[in-house]
Amino acid sequence: MNHETHSEILEDIMFLIYPLILVFGVYIILTGPRNPGGGFQGGAILVAVFMSRYLVFPISMESLNFLKKLDKIMLIILIITAVVYLFLGLHQTSDLFKVIYNTLMNVLIGIKVGSGLTVVFYTFIDIEGGQEN
Amino acid sequence: MIEKIFFVILIVSAIMAVQTPKMRRAVVYLAVFSALSAFVYILMGAPDAALAEAVIGSTISTIIYLAALQKYKVFMIYLLDEKQDTHHREHISHRKDPILTTIEDFCTKRELEPLIVYTVDELDFIKEKPGWDLIVTKVKNRYVLHGREQNYHAMALKDEWEKEKKKKVSFVIEKEHE
């Protein structure tokens, strides 16, 4: 995309609604255990922020390697958390642990989905004709 | 009752997405389809699925489709010259039709990659081939450009030409009957 199609209206509106979408995504993640929503949906909303950033500024992302690492680290932490929770028998102790566990899992899934889908999207943009730029 | 009305609208938007000739419109109809189906999920008591459908269907996949359409970049141009002698190909590269410079300028402006094929085949033979974007024929110092209605780059080229009102060029738009 060239600079002629770069729209100032789009840019200003995106600047206004970025924080709102971010807060909405975090809200969906954190209230996941009780209300409709959860880690996956909230993470997807966060991805929508990064994707609409591409529509406004069509450049590839610099911190893609960091997001790749974050994706893998989150997968490992997710498995470790679930295993620790089950094998230490925390689910039998009290309701407080259940709430903490649910919220923590939702946050972890949200971060993992957000970073993973962003990596998928920006990789898709960078690849051209079967070869990476 | 209200569910049935929305089911009908869903089917209508799905049919419109399939039937529309332009790709970008089809993407927009698909986004409408996703938003409507999210609403139907809410009516049927599944707010969780509705949230996922609304976010993924009408935001993420729409943006991915639009980015994919932007990457649809190679612009295939066939240049027909019936007087051309096929046995002497050397002189083809020496001269260049002035219309090609204009088309190449248009392509660079839209970040397309022009792929120009010089040919002596019949016009109808090329039209049956898949994958052409523009066919340029030359009839007595007059150029005739053939484009397809589905191809929005060709339509934009036609619009640009009609704005400048060049007399030597006329445009033929093919409509697909399938």
XYZ file of C-alpha atoms in Angstrom:
311
model
C 0.000 0.000 0.000
C 1.380 3.405 -0.863
C 1.171 6.541 1.161
C -1.613 8.069 -0.900
C -4.093 5.597 0.495
C -2.964 6.268 4.035
C -5.957 7.923 5.619
C -5.772 10.437 8.434
C -9.379 9.854 9.453
C -8.701 6.156 9.928
C -5.564 6.940 11.882
C -7.283 9.348 14.285
C -10.230 7.047 14.884
C -7.911 4.101 15.504
C -5.954 6.235 17.970
C -9.200 6.884 19.850
C -10.563 3.348 19.939
C -7.321 1.423 20.513
C -7.427 1.793 24.320
C -11.137 0.971 24.378
C -10.657 -2.296 22.476
C -7.672 -3.173 24.664
C -9.666 -2.595 27.866
C -12.587 -4.574 26.435
C -10.287 -7.497 25.629
C -8.782 -7.503 29.103
C -12.286 -7.282 30.596
C -13.477 -10.275 28.578
C -10.446 -12.269 29.723
C -10.728 -11.415 33.401
C -14.486 -11.963 33.705
C -14.207 -15.172 31.708
C -14.915 -17.652 34.499
C -18.231 -16.042 35.430
C -19.580 -14.299 32.335
C -19.637 -15.264 28.683
C -16.231 -14.871 27.169
C -12.933 -16.155 28.400
C -9.348 -16.467 27.416
C -9.835 -17.402 23.786
C -12.387 -14.706 22.952
C -10.490 -12.003 24.848
C -7.235 -12.996 23.185
C -8.911 -12.831 19.787
C -10.118 -9.301 20.567
C -6.544 -8.311 21.430
C -5.408 -9.774 18.104
C -8.015 -7.642 16.332
C -6.183 -4.591 17.726
C -2.879 -5.647 16.157
C -4.574 -6.541 12.892
C -6.367 -3.234 12.536
C -3.017 -1.616 13.231
C -1.856 -3.252 10.012
C -4.735 -1.687 8.076
C -3.708 1.773 9.309
C 0.084 1.367 9.149
C 0.848 -1.364 6.620
C 4.276 -2.265 7.953
C 5.406 -5.511 9.465
C 6.012 -5.817 13.146
C 9.426 -5.530 14.745
C 8.735 -7.532 17.887
C 7.605 -10.667 16.066
C 10.412 -12.825 17.451
C 9.476 -11.821 20.975
C 5.862 -12.820 20.314
C 6.999 -16.190 18.918
C 8.942 -16.852 22.095
C 6.035 -15.654 24.249
C 3.703 -18.071 22.461
C 5.929 -21.055 23.256
C 6.639 -19.985 26.822
C 2.915 -19.578 27.497
C 2.212 -23.101 26.229
C 4.776 -24.516 28.661
C 3.477 -22.427 31.568
C -0.102 -23.514 30.791
C 0.811 -27.192 30.971
C 2.875 -26.706 34.133
C 0.062 -24.783 35.848
C -2.541 -27.441 35.079
C -0.249 -30.274 36.150
C 0.743 -28.546 39.390
C -2.886 -27.715 40.205
C -4.029 -31.287 39.709
C -1.139 -33.187 41.244
C -0.810 -31.042 44.329
C -4.519 -31.605 44.962
C -5.332 -27.912 45.142
C -8.769 -28.466 43.621
C -9.878 -30.298 46.748
C -8.746 -27.706 49.248
C -10.834 -24.550 48.913
C -12.948 -22.468 46.551
C -10.431 -19.632 46.632
C -7.884 -21.758 44.782
C -10.457 -22.634 42.145
C -11.167 -18.960 41.434
C -7.460 -18.129 41.292
C -6.791 -21.105 39.042
C -9.632 -20.263 36.638
C -8.590 -16.635 36.314
C -4.925 -17.533 35.892
C -5.701 -20.071 33.175
C -7.882 -17.558 31.353
C -5.130 -14.926 31.444
C -2.541 -17.412 30.209
C -4.790 -18.627 27.385
C -5.555 -15.019 26.446
C -1.863 -14.136 26.155
C -1.143 -17.314 24.223
C -3.975 -16.834 21.739
C -3.115 -13.163 21.324
C 0.568 -13.726 20.588
C -0.044 -16.859 18.510
C -2.642 -15.357 16.178
C -0.599 -12.174 15.796
C 2.409 -14.256 14.743
C 0.238 -16.178 12.265
C -1.160 -12.966 10.769
C 2.153 -11.135 10.397
C 3.886 -14.209 9.010
C 1.100 -14.450 6.446
C 1.719 -10.834 5.459
C 5.491 -11.161 5.212
C 5.495 -14.265 3.051
C 5.280 -13.507 -0.623
C 5.122 -16.024 -3.431
C 6.187 -18.893 -1.203
C 9.333 -17.161 0.006
C 9.949 -15.142 3.089
C 11.077 -11.567 2.619
C -40.480 -16.080 15.216
C -37.656 -13.540 15.207
C -35.166 -16.397 14.889
C -36.817 -17.559 11.681
C -36.617 -14.069 10.193
C -32.895 -13.969 10.950
C -32.398 -17.447 9.503
C -33.865 -16.200 6.238
C -31.628 -13.095 6.271
C -28.633 -15.370 6.966
C -29.386 -17.492 3.919
C -29.895 -14.391 1.784
C -26.554 -12.903 2.826
C -24.798 -16.228 2.192
C -26.259 -16.420 -1.319
C -25.261 -12.809 -1.973
C -21.701 -13.566 -0.837
C -21.494 -16.380 -3.363
C -23.230 -14.570 -6.206
C -21.558 -11.164 -6.117
C -19.018 -10.595 -8.913
C -16.519 -8.601 -6.883
C -14.282 -10.212 -4.285
C -14.331 -7.302 -1.867
C -18.095 -7.267 -1.774
C -18.092 -10.987 -1.078
C -15.805 -10.349 1.911
C -18.184 -7.705 3.237
C -21.188 -10.015 2.797
C -19.328 -12.739 4.689
C -18.705 -10.298 7.538
C -22.426 -9.470 7.590
C -23.186 -13.192 7.612
C -20.918 -13.694 10.641
C -22.411 -10.773 12.557
C -25.936 -12.029 11.902
C -25.071 -15.568 12.930
C -23.547 -14.202 16.143
C -26.876 -12.516 16.831
C -28.718 -15.771 16.145
C -26.416 -17.554 18.599
C -27.402 -15.039 21.265
C -31.086 -15.604 20.505
C -30.568 -19.349 20.896
C -28.878 -18.890 24.254
C -25.182 -19.325 23.453
C -23.455 -16.012 24.267
C -20.029 -17.648 24.477
C -20.169 -18.931 20.919
C -21.659 -15.617 19.821
C -18.660 -13.677 21.152
C -16.201 -15.987 19.424
C -18.164 -15.827 16.162
C -18.395 -12.042 16.256
C -14.688 -11.570 16.933
C -13.304 -14.212 14.598
C -15.901 -14.225 11.852
C -16.498 -10.564 11.318
C -13.160 -9.083 12.408
C -10.178 -11.379 12.073
C -11.176 -13.371 9.005
C -12.359 -10.191 7.254
C -8.994 -8.523 7.799
C -7.169 -11.653 6.652
C -9.274 -11.814 3.477
C -8.622 -8.132 2.771
C -4.877 -8.578 3.281
C -4.968 -11.595 0.973
C -6.752 -9.572 -1.711
C -4.064 -6.923 -1.395
C -1.399 -9.534 -2.005
C -3.115 -10.599 -5.232
C -0.505 -8.761 -7.185
C 0.586 -10.161 -10.523
C -1.208 -8.370 -13.345
C -1.311 -10.516 -16.480
C -1.391 -8.514 -19.699
C -1.650 -10.112 -23.128
C -0.614 -7.943 -26.055
C -2.083 -9.114 -29.317
C -0.392 -8.131 -32.514
C -1.629 -9.991 -35.509
C 0.911 -8.536 -37.892
C 3.768 -9.725 -35.771
C 6.030 -12.248 -37.411
C 6.524 -15.130 -35.043
C 9.747 -16.257 -36.641
C 11.616 -13.064 -35.864
C 11.318 -12.500 -32.183
C 14.436 -10.373 -31.796
C 12.838 -7.089 -32.665
C 10.041 -7.469 -30.112
C 12.160 -6.185 -27.282
C 13.358 -3.178 -29.272
C 10.087 -1.388 -29.597
C 7.540 -0.850 -26.947
C 3.992 0.261 -27.358
C 3.308 3.611 -25.698
C 0.182 2.201 -24.095
C 2.297 -0.255 -22.156
C 4.144 2.561 -20.396
C 0.820 3.943 -19.193
C -0.305 0.544 -17.986
C 3.013 -0.006 -16.244
C 2.679 3.344 -14.505
C -0.759 2.312 -13.337
C 0.671 -0.970 -12.062
C 3.465 0.695 -10.103
C 0.973 3.069 -8.557
C -1.088 0.160 -7.259
C 1.977 -1.951 -6.428
C 1.105 -4.567 -9.005
C 3.634 -6.513 -10.930
C 2.909 -6.344 -14.671
C 3.543 -9.520 -16.613
C 3.345 -8.790 -20.318
C 2.894 -11.571 -22.838
C 3.326 -10.841 -26.537
C 1.231 -13.212 -28.556
C -0.196 -13.803 -32.000
C -3.014 -16.062 -30.847
C -6.652 -15.366 -31.524
C -8.517 -13.167 -29.065
C -11.169 -15.768 -28.263
C -8.514 -18.388 -27.623
C -6.866 -16.230 -24.973
C -10.177 -15.291 -23.413
C -10.900 -18.930 -22.718
C -7.667 -19.276 -20.782
C -7.851 -18.680 -17.062
C -5.736 -16.057 -15.372
C -5.660 -13.123 -17.753
C -6.276 -9.666 -16.354
C -6.074 -7.478 -19.415
C -5.895 -8.096 -23.162
C -4.642 -5.311 -25.398
C -5.451 -5.466 -29.095
C -4.414 -2.992 -31.722
C -6.718 -2.137 -34.598
C -5.435 0.571 -36.966
C -3.742 2.827 -34.385
C -6.625 2.277 -31.990
C -6.222 0.245 -28.863
C -8.975 -1.956 -27.494
C -8.555 -3.163 -23.939
C -10.483 -6.166 -22.705
C -11.061 -6.560 -19.001
C -13.269 -8.637 -16.800
C -15.905 -7.321 -14.456
C -14.651 -9.396 -11.520
C -11.193 -7.902 -11.738
C -11.255 -4.711 -9.705
C -7.812 -3.600 -10.929
C -9.010 -3.699 -14.500
C -12.148 -1.792 -13.528
C -10.015 0.858 -11.795
C -7.852 1.138 -14.913
C -10.990 1.659 -16.967
C -12.220 4.363 -14.585
C -8.878 6.140 -14.747
C -8.942 6.066 -18.529
C -12.450 7.382 -18.715
C -11.476 10.262 -16.457
C -8.630 11.270 -18.739
C -10.795 10.732 -21.839
C -8.216 9.367 -24.191
C -9.720 8.957 -27.611
C -7.418 6.321 -28.952
C -8.397 3.776 -26.331
C -11.669 1.970 -25.879
C -12.569 -0.517 -23.233
C -14.524 -3.758 -23.465
C -15.765 -5.307 -20.265
C -16.558 -8.998 -20.246
C -19.316 -10.282 -18.055
C -19.014 -13.836 -16.956
C -22.004 -16.018 -17.659
C -21.685 -19.028 -15.447
